[in-house]
Short mmCIF file of N, CA and C in Angstrom, two decimals:
data_model
loop_
_atom_site.label_atom_id
_atom_site.label_comp_id
_atom_site.label_asym_id
_atom_site.label_seq_id
_atom_site.Cartn_x
_atom_site.Cartn_y
_atom_site.Cartn_z
N UNK T 25 48.91 -4.57 67.71
CA UNK T 25 49.08 -4.17 68.83
C UNK T 25 48.16 -4.81 70.02
N UNK T 26 48.52 -4.63 71.28
CA UNK T 26 47.74 -5.31 72.00
C UNK T 26 46.98 -4.20 72.82
N UNK T 27 45.77 -4.17 73.04
CA UNK T 27 45.01 -3.41 73.91
C UNK T 27 44.22 -4.22 74.93
N UNK T 28 44.65 -3.86 76.30
CA UNK T 28 43.96 -4.49 77.49
C UNK T 28 43.71 -3.81 78.77
N UNK T 29 43.03 -4.20 79.58
CA UNK T 29 42.64 -3.79 80.78
C UNK T 29 42.99 -4.88 81.89
N UNK T 30 43.97 -4.73 82.81
CA UNK T 30 44.27 -5.59 83.82
C UNK T 30 43.56 -5.24 85.22
N UNK T 31 42.41 -4.59 85.28
CA UNK T 31 41.73 -4.28 86.65
C UNK T 31 40.82 -5.34 86.52
N UNK T 32 40.62 -6.15 87.77
CA UNK T 32 39.41 -7.16 87.71
C UNK T 32 37.87 -6.38 87.67
N UNK T 33 37.75 -5.23 87.84
CA UNK T 33 36.50 -4.86 87.39
C UNK T 33 36.30 -3.92 86.09
N UNK T 34 37.17 -4.54 85.09
CA UNK T 34 37.29 -3.77 83.92
C UNK T 34 36.25 -3.45 83.10
N UNK T 35 36.15 -2.18 82.44
CA UNK T 35 35.15 -1.82 81.52
C UNK T 35 35.47 -2.30 80.21
N UNK T 36 34.83 -3.38 79.77
CA UNK T 36 35.14 -4.24 78.31
C UNK T 36 34.71 -2.99 77.29
N UNK T 37 33.71 -2.32 77.53
CA UNK T 37 33.55 -1.41 76.24
C UNK T 37 34.66 -0.47 76.08
N UNK T 38 35.30 -0.17 77.20
CA UNK T 38 36.56 0.87 77.06
C UNK T 38 37.51 0.18 76.24
N UNK T 39 37.85 -1.22 76.24
CA UNK T 39 38.89 -1.89 75.63
C UNK T 39 38.28 -1.94 74.16
N UNK T 40 37.15 -2.01 73.83
CA UNK T 40 36.79 -1.98 72.31
C UNK T 40 36.94 -0.57 71.73
N UNK T 41 36.47 0.56 72.76
CA UNK T 41 36.90 1.94 72.26
C UNK T 41 38.30 2.13 72.27
N UNK T 42 39.24 1.69 72.86
CA UNK T 42 40.57 1.71 72.77
C UNK T 42 40.84 1.34 71.36
N UNK T 43 40.54 0.04 70.94
CA UNK T 43 40.98 -0.53 69.73
C UNK T 43 40.37 0.52 68.83
N UNK T 44 39.33 0.95 68.74
CA UNK T 44 38.95 1.90 67.59
C UNK T 44 39.58 3.22 67.80
N UNK T 45 40.04 3.66 68.87
CA UNK T 45 40.96 4.91 69.06
C UNK T 45 42.28 4.58 68.18
N UNK T 46 42.94 3.31 68.46
CA UNK T 46 44.01 2.96 67.82
C UNK T 46 44.20 3.45 66.46
N UNK T 47 43.00 2.73 65.86
CA UNK T 47 42.75 2.99 64.28
C UNK T 47 42.65 4.30 63.83
N UNK T 48 41.86 4.97 64.67
CA UNK T 48 41.75 6.27 64.22
C UNK T 48 43.16 7.02 64.02
N UNK T 49 44.10 6.92 65.27
CA UNK T 49 44.90 7.58 65.47
C UNK T 49 45.92 7.21 64.33
N UNK T 50 45.89 5.96 63.81
CA UNK T 50 46.61 5.59 62.50
C UNK T 50 46.33 5.74 61.55
N UNK T 51 45.13 6.46 61.44
CA UNK T 51 44.43 6.80 60.13
C UNK T 51 43.82 5.79 59.27
N UNK T 52 43.28 4.92 60.14
CA UNK T 52 42.67 3.69 59.47
C UNK T 52 41.03 3.70 59.85
N UNK T 53 40.33 3.61 58.91
CA UNK T 53 39.03 3.58 59.20
C UNK T 53 38.46 2.17 59.91
N UNK T 54 39.17 1.27 59.54
CA UNK T 54 38.94 -0.24 60.05
C UNK T 54 40.13 -0.79 60.46
N UNK T 55 40.11 -1.51 61.67
CA UNK T 55 41.15 -2.49 62.12
C UNK T 55 40.79 -3.73 62.17
N UNK T 56 41.52 -4.80 62.31
CA UNK T 56 41.41 -6.20 62.33
C UNK T 56 41.38 -6.28 63.79
N UNK T 57 40.48 -6.65 64.56
CA UNK T 57 40.54 -7.05 66.10
C UNK T 57 40.22 -8.57 66.43
N UNK T 58 40.86 -9.14 67.31
CA UNK T 58 40.62 -10.34 67.74
C UNK T 58 40.80 -10.46 68.99
N UNK T 59 39.47 -11.01 69.57
CA UNK T 59 39.33 -11.09 71.04
C UNK T 59 40.18 -12.27 71.68
N UNK T 60 41.13 -11.74 72.39
CA UNK T 60 42.37 -12.53 72.84
C UNK T 60 41.99 -13.10 74.30
N UNK T 61 41.25 -12.36 75.13
CA UNK T 61 40.66 -12.56 76.31
C UNK T 61 39.44 -11.53 76.75
N UNK T 62 38.99 -11.98 77.82
CA UNK T 62 37.65 -10.90 78.10
C UNK T 62 38.17 -9.44 78.02
N UNK T 63 39.26 -9.15 78.63
CA UNK T 63 39.60 -7.85 78.66
C UNK T 63 40.81 -7.21 77.75
N UNK T 64 41.20 -8.29 76.83
CA UNK T 64 42.32 -7.93 75.77
C UNK T 64 41.81 -8.29 74.47
N UNK T 65 42.46 -7.39 73.50
CA UNK T 65 42.02 -7.26 72.28
C UNK T 65 43.68 -7.01 71.39
N UNK T 66 43.53 -8.00 70.41
CA UNK T 66 44.50 -7.86 69.49
C UNK T 66 44.26 -7.15 68.30
N UNK T 67 45.06 -6.18 68.10
CA UNK T 67 44.58 -5.13 67.20
C UNK T 67 45.66 -5.13 66.15
N UNK T 68 45.10 -4.76 64.88
CA UNK T 68 46.18 -4.78 63.48
C UNK T 68 45.60 -3.54 62.83
N UNK T 69 46.29 -2.52 62.39
CA UNK T 69 45.73 -1.48 61.66
C UNK T 69 46.55 -1.51 60.49
N UNK T 70 46.19 -0.60 59.44
CA UNK T 70 47.32 -0.34 58.29
C UNK T 70 47.86 0.95 58.64
N UNK T 71 49.13 0.92 58.54
CA UNK T 71 49.78 2.29 58.91
C UNK T 71 50.27 2.07 60.34
N UNK T 72 50.77 3.22 61.09
CA UNK T 72 51.39 3.08 62.54
C UNK T 72 50.97 4.54 63.03
N UNK T 73 50.36 4.34 64.30
CA UNK T 73 49.89 5.47 65.03
C UNK T 73 51.12 6.07 65.59
N UNK T 74 51.22 7.51 65.48
CA UNK T 74 52.28 8.25 66.10
C UNK T 74 52.07 8.21 67.50
N UNK T 75 53.02 7.64 68.34
CA UNK T 75 53.18 7.47 69.63
C UNK T 75 52.65 8.86 70.54
N UNK T 76 53.03 9.79 70.40
CA UNK T 76 52.61 10.85 70.79
C UNK T 76 51.11 11.27 71.03
N UNK T 77 50.52 11.20 69.76
CA UNK T 77 49.06 11.54 69.69
C UNK T 77 48.36 10.35 70.26
N UNK T 78 48.73 9.18 69.93
CA UNK T 78 48.36 7.91 70.97
C UNK T 78 48.06 7.93 72.36
N UNK T 79 49.32 8.53 72.70
CA UNK T 79 49.17 8.62 74.31
C UNK T 79 48.39 9.82 74.71
N UNK T 80 48.05 10.94 73.99
CA UNK T 80 47.36 12.06 74.33
C UNK T 80 45.94 11.51 74.10
N UNK T 81 45.52 10.81 73.09
CA UNK T 81 44.10 10.32 72.83
C UNK T 81 43.73 9.01 73.90
N UNK T 82 44.79 8.28 74.25
CA UNK T 82 44.51 7.06 75.18
C UNK T 82 43.98 7.70 76.46
N UNK T 83 44.12 8.86 76.85
CA UNK T 83 43.55 9.54 78.20
C UNK T 83 42.19 9.33 78.12
N UNK T 84 41.44 9.42 77.16
CA UNK T 84 39.95 8.97 76.89
C UNK T 84 39.57 7.55 77.14
N UNK T 85 40.40 6.86 77.51
CA UNK T 85 40.18 5.65 77.89
C UNK T 85 41.45 5.06 79.11
N UNK T 86 41.06 5.75 80.21
CA UNK T 86 42.26 5.76 81.26
C UNK T 86 42.63 4.50 81.86
N UNK T 87 41.80 3.40 81.91
CA UNK T 87 42.22 2.24 82.45
C UNK T 87 42.76 1.30 81.56
N UNK T 88 42.89 1.98 80.33
CA UNK T 88 43.12 0.56 79.08
C UNK T 88 44.60 1.09 79.00
N UNK T 89 45.43 -0.17 78.33
CA UNK T 89 46.77 0.11 78.23
C UNK T 89 46.90 -0.51 76.87
N UNK T 90 47.88 -0.08 76.13
CA UNK T 90 48.07 -0.02 74.93
C UNK T 90 49.73 -0.61 74.56
N UNK T 91 49.86 -1.69 73.88
CA UNK T 91 51.52 -2.16 73.40
C UNK T 91 51.42 -2.23 72.07
N UNK T 92 52.43 -1.20 71.56
CA UNK T 92 52.56 -1.27 69.96
C UNK T 92 53.63 -1.77 69.50
N UNK T 93 53.44 -2.53 68.79
CA UNK T 93 54.91 -3.52 68.31
C UNK T 93 55.43 -2.84 67.04
N UNK T 94 56.21 -3.66 66.59
CA UNK T 94 57.04 -3.04 65.49
C UNK T 94 56.10 -3.06 64.19
N UNK T 95 56.84 -2.49 62.86
CA UNK T 95 56.19 -2.55 61.81
C UNK T 95 57.12 -3.29 60.93
N UNK T 96 56.44 -3.92 59.72
CA UNK T 96 57.08 -4.74 58.87
C UNK T 96 56.29 -4.89 57.59
N UNK T 97 57.04 -5.53 56.38
CA UNK T 97 56.04 -5.98 55.32
C UNK T 97 55.87 -7.38 55.16
N UNK T 98 54.81 -7.61 54.45
CA UNK T 98 54.08 -9.08 54.39
C UNK T 98 53.93 -9.62 55.63
N UNK T 99 53.56 -11.06 55.55
CA UNK T 99 53.22 -11.74 56.69
C UNK T 99 54.24 -11.96 57.67
N UNK T 100 55.58 -11.71 57.67
CA UNK T 100 56.71 -11.96 58.45
C UNK T 100 56.73 -10.50 59.24
N UNK T 101 56.34 -9.49 58.58
CA UNK T 101 56.20 -8.45 59.23
C UNK T 101 54.95 -8.31 60.05
N UNK T 102 53.97 -8.79 59.88
CA UNK T 102 52.48 -8.94 60.44
C UNK T 102 52.86 -9.65 61.77
N UNK T 103 53.47 -10.87 61.41
CA UNK T 103 53.65 -11.78 62.62
C UNK T 103 54.55 -11.06 63.46
N UNK T 104 55.77 -10.55 63.00
CA UNK T 104 57.01 -9.94 63.99
C UNK T 104 55.95 -8.89 64.52
N UNK T 105 55.47 -8.06 64.25
CA UNK T 105 54.71 -7.00 64.72
C UNK T 105 53.93 -7.25 66.04
N UNK T 106 53.31 -8.48 65.77
CA UNK T 106 52.45 -8.89 66.91
C UNK T 106 53.12 -9.37 68.05
N UNK T 107 54.26 -10.36 67.53
CA UNK T 107 54.88 -10.89 68.67
C UNK T 107 55.67 -9.85 69.51
N UNK T 108 56.27 -8.71 68.70
CA UNK T 108 56.80 -7.48 69.52
C UNK T 108 55.83 -6.81 70.20
N UNK T 109 54.41 -6.72 70.06
CA UNK T 109 53.53 -6.16 70.84
C UNK T 109 53.18 -7.09 72.02
N UNK T 110 53.28 -8.46 71.92
CA UNK T 110 52.93 -9.02 72.91
C UNK T 110 54.20 -9.10 73.95
N UNK T 111 55.46 -8.92 73.45
CA UNK T 111 56.57 -8.79 74.42
C UNK T 111 56.61 -7.26 75.27
N UNK T 112 56.15 -6.29 74.41
CA UNK T 112 55.75 -5.29 75.08
C UNK T 112 54.68 -5.22 76.51
N UNK T 113 53.68 -5.91 76.01
CA UNK T 113 52.60 -5.96 76.97
C UNK T 113 53.13 -6.97 78.20
N UNK T 114 53.88 -8.27 78.09
CA UNK T 114 54.53 -8.65 78.94
C UNK T 114 55.42 -7.93 79.88
N UNK T 115 56.32 -7.16 79.21
CA UNK T 115 57.31 -6.41 80.03
C UNK T 115 56.45 -5.39 80.78
N UNK T 116 55.22 -4.69 80.26
CA UNK T 116 54.69 -3.59 81.03
C UNK T 116 54.07 -4.23 82.40
N UNK T 117 53.47 -5.46 82.08
CA UNK T 117 53.07 -6.22 83.27
C UNK T 117 54.18 -6.59 84.29
N UNK T 118 55.08 -7.31 83.62
CA UNK T 118 56.24 -7.83 84.70
C UNK T 118 56.93 -6.79 85.36
N UNK T 119 57.11 -5.58 85.01
CA UNK T 119 57.54 -4.45 85.67
C UNK T 119 56.72 -3.61 86.34
N UNK T 120 55.35 -3.80 86.49
CA UNK T 120 54.18 -3.09 86.92
C UNK T 120 54.52 -1.65 86.39
N UNK T 121 54.82 -1.49 85.10
CA UNK T 121 54.81 -0.24 84.75
C UNK T 121 53.67 0.63 84.67
N UNK T 122 53.79 2.14 85.02
CA UNK T 122 52.51 2.90 84.96
C UNK T 122 52.15 3.29 83.98
N UNK T 123 53.00 3.16 82.72
CA UNK T 123 52.71 3.79 81.37
C UNK T 123 51.39 3.03 80.71
N UNK T 124 50.83 4.02 80.12
CA UNK T 124 49.70 3.44 79.71
C UNK T 124 49.78 2.89 78.14
N UNK T 125 50.62 3.58 77.45
CA UNK T 125 51.26 3.51 76.05
C UNK T 125 52.52 3.22 76.12
N UNK T 126 53.02 2.13 75.47
CA UNK T 126 54.50 1.83 75.12
C UNK T 126 54.71 1.19 73.80
N UNK T 127 55.84 1.72 73.11
CA UNK T 127 55.94 0.94 71.83
C UNK T 127 57.45 0.20 71.82
N UNK T 128 57.14 -0.80 71.02
CA UNK T 128 58.39 -1.53 70.82
C UNK T 128 59.88 -0.70 70.54
N UNK T 129 59.60 0.15 69.96
CA UNK T 129 60.83 1.03 69.68
C UNK T 129 61.49 1.49 71.14
N UNK T 130 60.43 1.83 71.77
CA UNK T 130 61.00 2.59 73.02
C UNK T 130 61.56 1.66 73.95
N UNK T 131 60.87 0.42 74.12
CA UNK T 131 61.13 -0.46 74.94
C UNK T 131 61.88 -1.84 74.92
N UNK T 132 62.54 -1.81 73.37
CA UNK T 132 63.06 -3.07 72.92
C UNK T 132 64.22 -3.46 73.41
N UNK T 133 65.14 -2.62 74.09
CA UNK T 133 66.21 -3.22 75.00
C UNK T 133 65.91 -3.69 76.14
N UNK T 134 65.11 -2.77 76.87
CA UNK T 134 64.52 -3.47 78.05
C UNK T 134 63.85 -4.67 77.98
N UNK T 135 63.16 -4.89 76.86
CA UNK T 135 62.46 -6.23 76.87
C UNK T 135 63.44 -7.26 76.55
N UNK T 136 64.64 -7.10 75.77
CA UNK T 136 65.21 -8.14 75.62
C UNK T 136 66.16 -8.65 76.93
N UNK T 137 66.46 -7.53 77.64
CA UNK T 137 67.40 -7.65 79.05
C UNK T 137 66.69 -8.41 79.92
N UNK T 138 65.34 -7.99 79.97
CA UNK T 138 64.31 -8.52 80.96
C UNK T 138 63.42 -9.76 80.66
N UNK T 139 63.65 -10.29 79.53
CA UNK T 139 62.71 -11.27 78.99
C UNK T 139 62.94 -12.74 79.97
N UNK T 140 64.34 -12.78 80.19
CA UNK T 140 64.44 -14.13 80.92
C UNK T 140 65.30 -13.55 82.00
N UNK T 141 64.52 -13.18 83.14
CA UNK T 141 65.08 -12.56 84.56
C UNK T 141 66.32 -13.49 84.85
N UNK T 142 66.54 -14.77 84.85
CA UNK T 142 67.58 -15.19 85.33
C UNK T 142 68.76 -15.10 84.64
N UNK T 143 68.65 -15.12 83.33
CA UNK T 143 69.65 -14.52 82.29
C UNK T 143 70.19 -13.17 82.71
N UNK T 144 69.10 -12.07 82.91
CA UNK T 144 69.73 -11.03 83.13
C UNK T 144 70.37 -10.89 84.56
N UNK T 145 69.97 -11.66 85.64
CA UNK T 145 70.65 -11.67 86.85
C UNK T 145 71.95 -11.98 86.49
N UNK T 146 72.23 -13.32 85.87
CA UNK T 146 73.37 -13.75 85.76
C UNK T 146 74.29 -12.83 85.13
N UNK T 147 73.97 -12.14 83.91
CA UNK T 147 74.60 -11.08 82.97
C UNK T 147 75.35 -10.17 84.44
N UNK T 148 74.22 -9.62 84.90
CA UNK T 148 74.60 -8.57 85.74
C UNK T 148 75.74 -9.02 86.89
N UNK T 149 75.55 -10.18 87.54
CA UNK T 149 76.35 -10.73 88.45
C UNK T 149 77.79 -10.95 87.64
N UNK T 150 77.65 -11.41 86.48
CA UNK T 150 78.99 -11.98 85.89
C UNK T 150 79.84 -10.35 85.39
N UNK T 151 79.21 -9.43 85.09
CA UNK T 151 79.73 -8.07 84.47
C UNK T 151 79.86 -7.23 85.53
N UNK T 152 79.37 -7.39 86.77
CA UNK T 152 79.23 -6.22 87.74
C UNK T 152 80.57 -5.25 87.87
N UNK T 153 81.36 -5.91 87.98
CA UNK T 153 82.85 -5.18 88.07
C UNK T 153 83.62 -5.08 86.86
N UNK T 154 82.91 -5.06 85.75
CA UNK T 154 83.64 -5.02 84.68
C UNK T 154 84.37 -3.73 84.49
N UNK T 155 83.75 -2.58 84.79
CA UNK T 155 84.59 -1.24 84.60
C UNK T 155 85.84 -1.18 85.65
N UNK T 156 86.03 -1.88 86.35
CA UNK T 156 87.17 -1.86 87.33
C UNK T 156 88.38 -2.99 86.85
N UNK T 157 88.17 -3.76 85.75
CA UNK T 157 88.90 -4.73 85.48
C UNK T 157 89.99 -4.04 84.43
N UNK T 158 91.18 -4.44 84.31
CA UNK T 158 92.15 -3.97 83.34
C UNK T 158 91.82 -4.35 81.96
N UNK T 159 91.92 -3.44 80.99
CA UNK T 159 91.48 -3.82 79.61
C UNK T 159 92.53 -4.84 79.17
N UNK T 160 92.48 -5.83 78.41
CA UNK T 160 93.10 -6.88 77.93
C UNK T 160 94.19 -6.37 76.92
N UNK T 161 95.42 -6.77 77.09
CA UNK T 161 96.34 -6.10 76.06
C UNK T 161 96.13 -6.05 74.57
N UNK T 162 95.39 -7.21 74.27
CA UNK T 162 94.75 -7.21 73.05
C UNK T 162 93.79 -6.63 72.49
N UNK T 163 93.10 -5.95 73.34
CA UNK T 163 92.14 -4.77 73.06
C UNK T 163 92.75 -3.26 73.08
N UNK T 164 93.61 -3.14 74.08
CA UNK T 164 94.08 -1.89 74.38
C UNK T 164 95.39 -1.20 73.35
N UNK T 165 95.77 -2.10 72.40
CA UNK T 165 96.73 -1.86 71.62
C UNK T 165 96.35 -2.03 69.90
N UNK T 166 96.83 -0.92 69.14
CA UNK T 166 96.84 -1.37 67.75
C UNK T 166 97.55 -2.38 67.33
N UNK T 167 97.41 -3.21 66.40
CA UNK T 167 98.06 -4.27 65.63
C UNK T 167 99.49 -3.59 65.06
N UNK T 168 100.52 -3.96 65.29
CA UNK T 168 101.75 -3.42 64.31
C UNK T 168 102.04 -4.47 63.12
N UNK T 169 102.70 -3.87 62.29
CA UNK T 169 102.88 -4.63 60.97
C UNK T 169 103.50 -5.79 61.33
N UNK T 170 104.18 -6.12 62.49
CA UNK T 170 104.55 -7.49 62.75
C UNK T 170 103.56 -8.38 62.87
N UNK T 171 102.54 -7.78 63.68
CA UNK T 171 101.36 -8.66 63.91
C UNK T 171 100.78 -9.07 62.75
N UNK T 172 100.51 -8.36 61.80
CA UNK T 172 99.85 -8.53 60.74
C UNK T 172 100.31 -9.42 59.59
N UNK T 173 101.80 -9.17 59.48
CA UNK T 173 102.73 -9.73 58.48
C UNK T 173 103.86 -10.84 59.11
N UNK T 174 103.67 -10.95 60.33
CA UNK T 174 104.78 -11.76 60.96
C UNK T 174 106.18 -11.46 61.07
N UNK T 175 106.54 -10.11 60.33
CA UNK T 175 107.62 -9.31 60.30
C UNK T 175 107.56 -7.96 60.17
N UNK T 176 108.75 -6.99 60.44
CA UNK T 176 108.57 -6.06 60.07
C UNK T 176 108.77 -5.58 58.37
N UNK T 177 108.03 -5.03 57.77
CA UNK T 177 108.03 -4.93 56.26
C UNK T 177 109.53 -3.94 56.15
N UNK T 178 110.11 -4.05 55.10
CA UNK T 178 111.54 -3.70 54.57
C UNK T 178 111.03 -2.19 53.89
N UNK T 179 111.69 -1.16 54.53
CA UNK T 179 111.42 0.17 53.72
C UNK T 179 112.41 0.42 52.74
#
């Protein structure tokens, strides 16, 4: 998870309290915390905090934001969860989202679509009129036995 405050007058103690709050909501008495920046902590807990409970408890530290990554097993799951949390953090910042807490599960599609804004813009421009285009014949009909076998089967 990523816990941070993006205000210039950030209460750094609130960021640390939020990291502890994340662990408590996950049912973990201790968490691994890395100081990633003056007002940013990378946090790992055993388990996963329930999103609605985390949102309710996050109100205790109103200026702090929390990005929750995916969960997985082993080193690869540890790494993937961290990268997903960073992607959630970037998305919240890039879109100026008002949400205090967001999970990877909730924003995965938006994260993928907005990761490279130029690609997203190109996709929208290229497929803008897709609904009004005729469906190609090869999509709109079922294959006949002639298509499958090269001839009509003998009955």
